Amino acid sequence: MNRKTFLYSGLAVVSGLTGVGAAWWRMQARDAAPGDGHLAKGGAPNAAVQAFWRLSFDTPTGASLAMESFRGKPLLLNFWATWCPPCIEELPMLDGFFSVNQKKNWQVVGLAVDQPSAVRKWLQTKPLSFPVGMAGMAGTDLSRSLGNSSGGLPFSAVFDAAGQLRHLKTGKVTPEDLAQWLKMA
């Protein structure tokens, strides 16, 4: 290997490790944020949580989906997209969670960070029992305001019955996550 190739390879490795370290540091900072008195649980500013409850989204059928209508019961909010394999993999589990727990006052809302036509087409073949809102690409900014610093998908936020943000999850939800969140209600 010549010197130039070795130098570029070394720079690539250092850059990659720097990125991993920065991501780890952000996750640690986010996890430390709750309880500082200035942030809602999970790291989202209280103003962002209050602004979330004032939002409305179109559904795939064109109806309006007001977030305020979900206050008063625990809510699992899931950001997803049709082009996101882990999102698609977890949707049946979230749908099952909703079906089993809606009688226990649990709600689930999916916010699609995607093109409306792609969401409509996907839902025709794999319908969901819970409401879906069309957040579009603005959904990425919304998820960031709620504590998803990377903007990655899937992303879930759990609100208690009082409308306070209690838990955040970047990446695929697990059955263990759902069991933990159920204890909150």
CSV table of C-alpha atoms in Angstrom, one decimal:
chain,number,residue,atom,x,y,z
A,1,MET,CA,0.0,0.0,0.0
A,2,ASN,CA,1.5,3.4,-0.9
A,3,ARG,CA,1.7,6.3,1.5
A,4,LYS,CA,-1.2,8.3,-0.1
A,5,THR,CA,-3.6,5.3,0.2
A,6,PHE,CA,-2.5,4.7,3.8
A,7,LEU,CA,-3.1,8.3,4.7
A,8,TYR,CA,-6.6,8.4,3.1
A,9,SER,CA,-7.5,5.1,4.8
A,10,GLY,CA,-6.3,6.4,8.2
A,11,LEU,CA,-8.4,9.6,7.7
A,12,ALA,CA,-11.5,7.6,6.8
A,13,VAL,CA,-11.1,5.5,9.9
A,14,VAL,CA,-10.6,8.5,12.2
A,15,SER,CA,-13.6,10.3,10.6
A,16,GLY,CA,-15.8,7.2,11.1
A,17,LEU,CA,-14.7,6.9,14.8
A,18,THR,CA,-15.3,10.6,15.3
A,19,GLY,CA,-18.9,10.2,14.0
A,20,VAL,CA,-19.6,7.2,16.2
A,21,GLY,CA,-18.1,9.1,19.2
A,22,ALA,CA,-20.2,12.2,18.5
A,23,ALA,CA,-23.4,10.1,18.2
A,24,TRP,CA,-22.6,8.4,21.5
A,25,TRP,CA,-22.0,11.7,23.2
A,26,ARG,CA,-25.3,13.1,21.9
A,27,MET,CA,-27.1,10.1,23.2
A,28,GLN,CA,-25.5,10.4,26.6
A,29,ALA,CA,-26.3,14.1,26.7
A,30,ARG,CA,-30.0,13.4,25.7
A,31,ASP,CA,-30.3,10.8,28.4
A,32,ALA,CA,-28.9,13.1,31.0
A,33,ALA,CA,-31.4,15.9,30.1
A,34,PRO,CA,-34.5,14.7,31.9
A,35,GLY,CA,-34.9,16.1,35.4
A,36,ASP,CA,-32.9,19.3,34.8
A,37,GLY,CA,-36.1,21.3,35.2
A,38,HIS,CA,-35.9,23.0,31.8
A,39,LEU,CA,-36.8,20.0,29.6
A,40,ALA,CA,-39.7,17.7,29.4
A,41,LYS,CA,-38.9,14.0,30.1
A,42,GLY,CA,-37.0,12.6,27.2
A,43,GLY,CA,-35.1,15.7,26.5
A,44,ALA,CA,-37.6,17.7,24.4
A,45,PRO,CA,-38.1,21.3,25.4
A,46,ASN,CA,-41.5,21.8,27.0
A,47,ALA,CA,-42.4,24.4,24.3
A,48,ALA,CA,-41.9,21.7,21.6
A,49,VAL,CA,-44.1,19.3,23.5
A,50,GLN,CA,-46.9,21.9,23.9
A,51,ALA,CA,-46.5,22.9,20.2
A,52,PHE,CA,-46.9,19.2,19.2
A,53,TRP,CA,-50.3,19.0,20.8
A,54,ARG,CA,-51.5,22.0,18.7
A,55,LEU,CA,-50.6,20.2,15.4
A,56,SER,CA,-53.0,18.6,12.9
A,57,PHE,CA,-52.1,16.3,10.0
A,58,ASP,CA,-54.0,15.0,7.0
A,59,THR,CA,-54.8,11.3,7.1
A,60,PRO,CA,-54.4,9.2,4.0
A,61,THR,CA,-58.1,9.6,3.3
A,62,GLY,CA,-57.9,13.4,3.6
A,63,ALA,CA,-59.5,13.8,7.0
A,64,SER,CA,-57.9,15.9,9.7
A,65,LEU,CA,-56.0,14.2,12.6
A,66,ALA,CA,-55.7,16.7,15.5
A,67,MET,CA,-53.1,15.7,18.0
A,68,GLU,CA,-55.1,17.5,20.8
A,69,SER,CA,-57.7,14.8,20.4
A,70,PHE,CA,-55.3,12.2,21.8
A,71,ARG,CA,-54.7,14.0,25.1
A,72,GLY,CA,-56.0,12.3,28.2
A,73,LYS,CA,-54.8,8.8,27.4
A,74,PRO,CA,-51.2,7.4,27.0
A,75,LEU,CA,-50.0,7.8,23.4
A,76,LEU,CA,-47.3,6.0,21.5
A,77,LEU,CA,-46.3,8.2,18.6
A,78,ASN,CA,-44.3,6.5,15.8
A,79,PHE,CA,-42.5,8.2,13.0
A,80,TRP,CA,-42.1,5.9,10.0
A,81,ALA,CA,-41.7,5.8,6.2
A,82,THR,CA,-42.4,3.2,3.5
A,83,TRP,CA,-38.8,3.3,2.4
A,84,CYS,CA,-37.5,2.5,5.9
A,85,PRO,CA,-37.1,-1.3,6.3
A,86,PRO,CA,-37.0,-1.3,10.2
A,87,CYS,CA,-40.1,0.9,10.2
A,88,ILE,CA,-42.0,-1.5,8.0
A,89,GLU,CA,-40.8,-4.4,10.2
A,90,GLU,CA,-42.1,-2.9,13.4
A,91,LEU,CA,-45.5,-1.7,12.2
A,92,PRO,CA,-47.2,-5.1,12.6
A,93,MET,CA,-46.0,-5.2,16.2
A,94,LEU,CA,-47.2,-1.7,16.9
A,95,ASP,CA,-50.6,-2.6,15.2
A,96,GLY,CA,-50.8,-5.6,17.5
A,97,PHE,CA,-49.9,-3.5,20.6
A,98,PHE,CA,-52.7,-1.1,19.6
A,99,SER,CA,-55.3,-3.8,19.1
A,100,VAL,CA,-54.6,-5.5,22.4
A,101,ASN,CA,-54.2,-2.3,24.5
A,102,GLN,CA,-56.7,0.2,23.1
A,103,LYS,CA,-59.3,-1.1,25.7
A,104,LYS,CA,-56.7,-0.2,28.3
A,105,ASN,CA,-56.8,3.4,27.0
A,106,TRP,CA,-53.6,3.2,25.0
A,107,GLN,CA,-53.5,5.0,21.7
A,108,VAL,CA,-51.0,4.7,18.8
A,109,VAL,CA,-50.5,7.2,16.1
A,110,GLY,CA,-48.2,6.8,13.1
A,111,LEU,CA,-46.8,9.9,11.5
A,112,ALA,CA,-45.5,9.0,8.0
A,113,VAL,CA,-42.4,10.9,7.0
A,114,ASP,CA,-43.0,10.1,3.3
A,115,GLN,CA,-44.8,11.0,0.1
A,116,PRO,CA,-48.6,10.8,0.6
A,117,SER,CA,-49.0,8.7,-2.5
A,118,ALA,CA,-46.4,6.1,-1.3
A,119,VAL,CA,-48.2,5.9,2.1
A,120,ARG,CA,-51.6,5.4,0.5
A,121,LYS,CA,-50.3,2.7,-1.8
A,122,TRP,CA,-48.5,0.9,1.1
A,123,LEU,CA,-51.6,1.1,3.4
A,124,GLN,CA,-53.8,-0.4,0.6
A,125,THR,CA,-51.8,-3.6,0.9
A,126,LYS,CA,-51.0,-3.5,4.6
A,127,PRO,CA,-53.7,-1.6,6.5
A,128,LEU,CA,-53.1,-0.5,10.0
A,129,SER,CA,-55.7,-0.3,12.8
A,130,PHE,CA,-54.3,2.9,14.3
A,131,PRO,CA,-54.6,6.4,12.9
A,132,VAL,CA,-51.9,7.6,10.4
A,133,GLY,CA,-51.0,11.2,9.8
A,134,MET,CA,-49.1,12.5,6.8
A,135,ALA,CA,-46.2,14.4,8.3
A,136,GLY,CA,-44.2,14.5,5.1
A,137,MET,CA,-40.6,15.6,5.2
A,138,ALA,CA,-41.5,18.1,7.9
A,139,GLY,CA,-41.9,15.1,10.2
A,140,THR,CA,-38.1,14.9,10.4
A,141,ASP,CA,-38.0,18.4,12.0
A,142,LEU,CA,-40.9,17.5,14.3
A,143,SER,CA,-39.2,14.4,15.5
A,144,ARG,CA,-36.0,16.4,16.1
A,145,SER,CA,-37.9,18.9,18.2
A,146,LEU,CA,-39.2,16.0,20.3
A,147,GLY,CA,-35.7,14.7,21.0
A,148,ASN,CA,-34.6,12.7,17.9
A,149,SER,CA,-31.3,14.5,17.5
A,150,SER,CA,-30.2,12.3,14.5
A,151,GLY,CA,-33.5,12.6,12.7
A,152,GLY,CA,-33.4,8.8,12.1
A,153,LEU,CA,-36.3,6.5,11.5
A,154,PRO,CA,-38.0,4.7,13.0
A,155,PHE,CA,-38.5,7.0,16.0
A,156,SER,CA,-41.1,6.7,18.8
A,157,ALA,CA,-42.2,9.0,21.5
A,158,VAL,CA,-44.4,8.0,24.4
A,159,PHE,CA,-46.7,10.5,26.1
A,160,ASP,CA,-48.5,9.9,29.4
A,161,ALA,CA,-52.2,10.7,29.9
A,162,ALA,CA,-51.3,14.3,31.0
A,163,GLY,CA,-49.6,14.9,27.6
A,164,GLN,CA,-46.1,14.8,29.0
A,165,LEU,CA,-43.3,13.2,27.0
A,166,ARG,CA,-42.1,10.2,29.0
A,167,HIS,CA,-40.0,8.0,26.7
A,168,LEU,CA,-38.1,8.2,23.4
A,169,LYS,CA,-36.8,5.4,21.2
A,170,THR,CA,-34.7,5.8,18.1
A,171,GLY,CA,-34.7,2.6,16.1
A,172,LYS,CA,-37.0,-0.4,16.0
A,173,VAL,CA,-39.3,-0.8,19.0
A,174,THR,CA,-38.9,-4.1,20.9
A,175,PRO,CA,-41.5,-6.1,22.8
A,176,GLU,CA,-39.5,-5.1,26.0
A,177,ASP,CA,-39.9,-1.4,25.1
A,178,LEU,CA,-43.7,-2.0,24.8
A,179,ALA,CA,-43.8,-3.9,28.1
A,180,GLN,CA,-41.9,-1.1,29.9
A,181,TRP,CA,-44.2,1.6,28.4
A,182,LEU,CA,-47.3,-0.3,29.5
A,183,LYS,CA,-46.2,0.0,33.1
A,184,MET,CA,-46.4,3.8,32.7
A,185,ALA,CA,-50.2,3.8,32.4
